[in-house]
PDB file of C-alpha atoms in Angstrom:
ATOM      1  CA  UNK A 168      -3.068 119.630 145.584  1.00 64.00           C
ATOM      2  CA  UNK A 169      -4.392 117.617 148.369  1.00 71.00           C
ATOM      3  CA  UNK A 170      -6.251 114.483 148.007  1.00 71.00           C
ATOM      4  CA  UNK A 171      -9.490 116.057 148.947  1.00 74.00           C
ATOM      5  CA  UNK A 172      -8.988 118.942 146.708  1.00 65.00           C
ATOM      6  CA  UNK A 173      -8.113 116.199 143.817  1.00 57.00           C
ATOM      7  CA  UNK A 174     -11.239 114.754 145.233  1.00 61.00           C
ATOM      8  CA  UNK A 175     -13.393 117.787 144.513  1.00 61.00           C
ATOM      9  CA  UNK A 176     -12.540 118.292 141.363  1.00 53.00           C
ATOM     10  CA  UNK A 177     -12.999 114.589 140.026  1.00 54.00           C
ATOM     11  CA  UNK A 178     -16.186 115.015 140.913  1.00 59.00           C
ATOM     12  CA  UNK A 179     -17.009 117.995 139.175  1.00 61.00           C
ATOM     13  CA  UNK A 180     -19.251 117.157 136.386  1.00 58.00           C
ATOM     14  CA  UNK A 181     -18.732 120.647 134.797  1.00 66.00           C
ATOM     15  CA  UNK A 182     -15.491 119.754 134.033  1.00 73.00           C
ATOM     16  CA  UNK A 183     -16.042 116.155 132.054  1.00 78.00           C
ATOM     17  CA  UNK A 184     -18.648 114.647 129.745  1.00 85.00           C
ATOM     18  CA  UNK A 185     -20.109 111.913 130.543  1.00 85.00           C
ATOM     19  CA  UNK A 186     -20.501 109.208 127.490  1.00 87.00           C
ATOM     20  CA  UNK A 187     -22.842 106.357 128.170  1.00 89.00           C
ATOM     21  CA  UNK A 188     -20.874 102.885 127.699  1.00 90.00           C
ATOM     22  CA  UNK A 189     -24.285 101.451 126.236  1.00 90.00           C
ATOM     23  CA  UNK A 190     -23.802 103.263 123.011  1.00 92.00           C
ATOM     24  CA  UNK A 191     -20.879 101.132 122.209  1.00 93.00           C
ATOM     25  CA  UNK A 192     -22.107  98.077 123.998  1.00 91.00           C
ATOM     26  CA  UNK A 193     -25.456  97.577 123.406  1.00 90.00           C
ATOM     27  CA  UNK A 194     -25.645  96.513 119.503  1.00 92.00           C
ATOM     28  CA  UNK A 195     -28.944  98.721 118.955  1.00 91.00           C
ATOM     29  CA  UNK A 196     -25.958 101.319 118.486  1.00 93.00           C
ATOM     30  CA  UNK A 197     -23.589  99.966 116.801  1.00 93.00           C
ATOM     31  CA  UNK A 198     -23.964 101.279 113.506  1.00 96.00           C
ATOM     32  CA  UNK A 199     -24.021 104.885 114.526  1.00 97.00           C
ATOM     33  CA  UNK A 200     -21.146 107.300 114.200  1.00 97.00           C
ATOM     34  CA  UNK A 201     -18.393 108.562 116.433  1.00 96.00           C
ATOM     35  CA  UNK A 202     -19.649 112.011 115.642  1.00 97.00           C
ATOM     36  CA  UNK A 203     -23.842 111.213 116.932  1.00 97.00           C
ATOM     37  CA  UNK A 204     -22.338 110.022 119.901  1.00 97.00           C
ATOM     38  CA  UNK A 205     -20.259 112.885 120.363  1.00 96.00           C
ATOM     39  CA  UNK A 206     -23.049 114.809 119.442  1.00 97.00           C
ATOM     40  CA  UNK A 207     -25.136 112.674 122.052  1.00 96.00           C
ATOM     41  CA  UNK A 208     -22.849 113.424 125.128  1.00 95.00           C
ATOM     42  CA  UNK A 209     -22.687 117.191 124.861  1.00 95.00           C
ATOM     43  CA  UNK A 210     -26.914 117.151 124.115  1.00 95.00           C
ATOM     44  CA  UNK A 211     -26.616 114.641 127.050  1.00 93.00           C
ATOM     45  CA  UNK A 212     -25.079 117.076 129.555  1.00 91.00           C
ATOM     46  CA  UNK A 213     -27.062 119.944 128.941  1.00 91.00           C
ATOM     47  CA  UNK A 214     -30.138 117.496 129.469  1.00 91.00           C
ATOM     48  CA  UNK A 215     -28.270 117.416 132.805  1.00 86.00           C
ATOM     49  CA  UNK A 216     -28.333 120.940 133.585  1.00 85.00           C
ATOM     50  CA  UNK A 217     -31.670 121.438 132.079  1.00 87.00           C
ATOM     51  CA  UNK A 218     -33.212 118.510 134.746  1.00 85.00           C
ATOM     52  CA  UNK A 219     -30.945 120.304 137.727  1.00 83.00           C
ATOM     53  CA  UNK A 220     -32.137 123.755 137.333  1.00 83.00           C
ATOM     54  CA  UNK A 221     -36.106 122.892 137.574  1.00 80.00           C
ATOM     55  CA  UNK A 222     -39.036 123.706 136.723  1.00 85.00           C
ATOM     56  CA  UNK A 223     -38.249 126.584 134.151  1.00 88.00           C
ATOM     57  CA  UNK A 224     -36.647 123.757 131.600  1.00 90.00           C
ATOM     58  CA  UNK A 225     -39.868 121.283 132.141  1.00 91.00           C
ATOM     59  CA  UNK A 226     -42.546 121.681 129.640  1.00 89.00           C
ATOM     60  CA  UNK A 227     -46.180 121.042 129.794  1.00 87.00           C
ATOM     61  CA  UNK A 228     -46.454 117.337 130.317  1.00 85.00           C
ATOM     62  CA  UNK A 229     -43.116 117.607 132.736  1.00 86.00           C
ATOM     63  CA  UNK A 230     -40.500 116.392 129.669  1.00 89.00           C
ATOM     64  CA  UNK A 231     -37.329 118.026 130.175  1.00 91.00           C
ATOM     65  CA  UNK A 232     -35.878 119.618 127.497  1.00 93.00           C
ATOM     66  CA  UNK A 233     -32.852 121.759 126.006  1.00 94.00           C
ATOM     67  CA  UNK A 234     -32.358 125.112 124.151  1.00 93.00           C
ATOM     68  CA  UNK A 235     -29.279 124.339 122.348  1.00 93.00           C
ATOM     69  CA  UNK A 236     -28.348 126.580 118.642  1.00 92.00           C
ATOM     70  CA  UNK A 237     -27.275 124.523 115.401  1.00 93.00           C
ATOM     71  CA  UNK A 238     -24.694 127.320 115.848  1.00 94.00           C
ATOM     72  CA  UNK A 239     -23.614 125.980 119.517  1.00 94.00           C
ATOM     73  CA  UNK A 240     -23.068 122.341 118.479  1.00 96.00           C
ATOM     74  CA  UNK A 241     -21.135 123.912 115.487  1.00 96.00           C
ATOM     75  CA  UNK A 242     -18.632 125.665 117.483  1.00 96.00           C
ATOM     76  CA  UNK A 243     -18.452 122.610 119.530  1.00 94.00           C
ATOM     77  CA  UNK A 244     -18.082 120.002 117.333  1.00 96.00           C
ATOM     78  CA  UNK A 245     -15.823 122.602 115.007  1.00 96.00           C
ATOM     79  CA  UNK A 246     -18.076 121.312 111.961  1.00 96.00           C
ATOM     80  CA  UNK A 247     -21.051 122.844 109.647  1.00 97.00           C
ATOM     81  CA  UNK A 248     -24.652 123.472 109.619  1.00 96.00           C
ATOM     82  CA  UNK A 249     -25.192 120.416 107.310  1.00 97.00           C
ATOM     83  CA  UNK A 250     -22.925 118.068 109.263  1.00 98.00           C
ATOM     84  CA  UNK A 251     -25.315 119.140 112.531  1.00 97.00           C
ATOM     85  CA  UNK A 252     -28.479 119.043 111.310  1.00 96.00           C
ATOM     86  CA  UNK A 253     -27.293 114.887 109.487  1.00 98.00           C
ATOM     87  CA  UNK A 254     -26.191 114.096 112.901  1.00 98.00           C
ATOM     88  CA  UNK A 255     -29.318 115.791 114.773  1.00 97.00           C
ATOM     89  CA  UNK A 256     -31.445 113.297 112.189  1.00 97.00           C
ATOM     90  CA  UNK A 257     -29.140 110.208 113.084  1.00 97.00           C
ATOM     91  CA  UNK A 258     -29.856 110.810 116.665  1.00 97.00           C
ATOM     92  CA  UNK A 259     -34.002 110.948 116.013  1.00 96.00           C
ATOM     93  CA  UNK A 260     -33.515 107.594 113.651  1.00 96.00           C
ATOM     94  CA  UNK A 261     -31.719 105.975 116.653  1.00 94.00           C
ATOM     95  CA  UNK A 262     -34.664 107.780 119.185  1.00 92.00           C
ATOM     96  CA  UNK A 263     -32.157 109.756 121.682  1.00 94.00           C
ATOM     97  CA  UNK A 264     -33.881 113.170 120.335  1.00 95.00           C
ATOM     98  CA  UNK A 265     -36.366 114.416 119.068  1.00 94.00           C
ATOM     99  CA  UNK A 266     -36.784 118.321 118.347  1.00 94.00           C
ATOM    100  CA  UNK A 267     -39.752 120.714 118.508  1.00 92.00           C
ATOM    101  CA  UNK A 268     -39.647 123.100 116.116  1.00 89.00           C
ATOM    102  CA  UNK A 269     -40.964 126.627 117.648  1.00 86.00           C
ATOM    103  CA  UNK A 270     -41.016 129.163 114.712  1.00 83.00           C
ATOM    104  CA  UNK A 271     -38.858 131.475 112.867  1.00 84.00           C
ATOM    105  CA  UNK A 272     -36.039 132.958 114.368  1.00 82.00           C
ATOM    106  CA  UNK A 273     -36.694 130.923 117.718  1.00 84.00           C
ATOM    107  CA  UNK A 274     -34.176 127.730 118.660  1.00 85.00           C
ATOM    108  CA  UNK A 275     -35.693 124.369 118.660  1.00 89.00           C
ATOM    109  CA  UNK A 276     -36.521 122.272 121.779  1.00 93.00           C
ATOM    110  CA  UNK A 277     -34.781 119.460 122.500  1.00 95.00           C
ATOM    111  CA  UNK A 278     -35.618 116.678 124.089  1.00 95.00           C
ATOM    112  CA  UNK A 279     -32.752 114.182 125.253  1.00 94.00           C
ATOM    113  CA  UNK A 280     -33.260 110.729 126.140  1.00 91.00           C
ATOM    114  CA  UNK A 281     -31.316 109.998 129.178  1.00 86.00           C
ATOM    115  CA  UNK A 282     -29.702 106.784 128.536  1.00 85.00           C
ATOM    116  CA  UNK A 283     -27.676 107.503 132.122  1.00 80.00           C
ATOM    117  CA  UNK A 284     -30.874 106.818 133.994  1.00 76.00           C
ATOM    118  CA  UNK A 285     -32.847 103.317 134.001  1.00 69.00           C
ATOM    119  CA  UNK A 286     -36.498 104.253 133.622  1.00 65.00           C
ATOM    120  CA  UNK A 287     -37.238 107.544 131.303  1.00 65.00           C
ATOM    121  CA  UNK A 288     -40.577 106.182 129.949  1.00 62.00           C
ATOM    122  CA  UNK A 289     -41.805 109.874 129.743  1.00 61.00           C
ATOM    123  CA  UNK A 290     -38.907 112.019 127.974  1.00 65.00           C
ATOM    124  CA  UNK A 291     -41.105 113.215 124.789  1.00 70.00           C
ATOM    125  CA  UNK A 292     -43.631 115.605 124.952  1.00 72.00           C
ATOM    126  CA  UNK A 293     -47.588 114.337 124.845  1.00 62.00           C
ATOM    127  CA  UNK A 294     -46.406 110.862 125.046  1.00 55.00           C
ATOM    128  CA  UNK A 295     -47.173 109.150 128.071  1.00 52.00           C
ATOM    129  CA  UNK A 296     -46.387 104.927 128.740  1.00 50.00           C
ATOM    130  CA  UNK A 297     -49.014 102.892 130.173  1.00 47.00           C
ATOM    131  CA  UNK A 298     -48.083 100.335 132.684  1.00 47.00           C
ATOM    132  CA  UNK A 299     -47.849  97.731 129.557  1.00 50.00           C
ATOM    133  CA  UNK A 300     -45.502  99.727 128.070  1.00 51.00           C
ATOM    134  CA  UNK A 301     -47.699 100.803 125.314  1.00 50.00           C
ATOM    135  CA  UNK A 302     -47.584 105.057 124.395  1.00 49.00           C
ATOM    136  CA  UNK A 303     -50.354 106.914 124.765  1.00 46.00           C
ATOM    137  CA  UNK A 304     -50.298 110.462 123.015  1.00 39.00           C
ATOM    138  CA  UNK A 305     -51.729 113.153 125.118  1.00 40.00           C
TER     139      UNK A 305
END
């Protein structure tokens, strides 16, 4: 392998997760698990291909969001449905997502906050920030 072929594939963000070093630095997060972080970084990267692939994963107010199965992050995390759904509610308590529940026998949308980016003051649905930094619900 070459070094621009080593090159390539570094860059490849299919191939890693990304984990934000602010949920172990910043002490908002210190008290949350290993697993909601986990959790976090795979919600996190779909967020990623959700923002990259346009307008189809943007809702009403322009909030991206994810379709991702209780199933899915099972597999994934190689744990059950209550383990999931405890870490799903850690991650609302600590604000990184909050779900939309769409009826019966339809997965929930997810909205991830993007703690890779600086400014995200508009990641939930119908709630706007006005330039003092109050929210505004739509």
């Amino acid at each position: 392998m070459n070094m621009t072929e080593y090159e390539e594939l570094m860059n490849d963000t299919r191939l890693f997760y990304r984990l934000p070093k602010r949920l172990f630095e910043d002490p908002a997060f210190e008290e949350m698990s290993i697993d909601a972080k986990m959790l976090y970084m795979i919600l996190l990267d779909r967020r990623c291909l959700s923002e990259i692939n346009g307008s189809d994963w943007r809702d009403d107010h322009g909030c991206v969001f994810i379709y991702f199965t209780i199933e899915e992050m099972m597999r994934l995390m190689n744990c059950g449905n209550k383990k999931i759904n405890e870490l799903l509610k850690e991650l609302e308590k600590y604000d990184l997502v909050q779900r939309k529940h769409r009826g019966l026998g339809k997965p929930n949308r997810i909205y991830v906050y993007n703690l890779l980016s600086p400014y995200n003051p508009n990641w939930k649905p119908g709630v706007k920030k006005t330039m003092e930094g109050d929210e505004k619900y739509a």
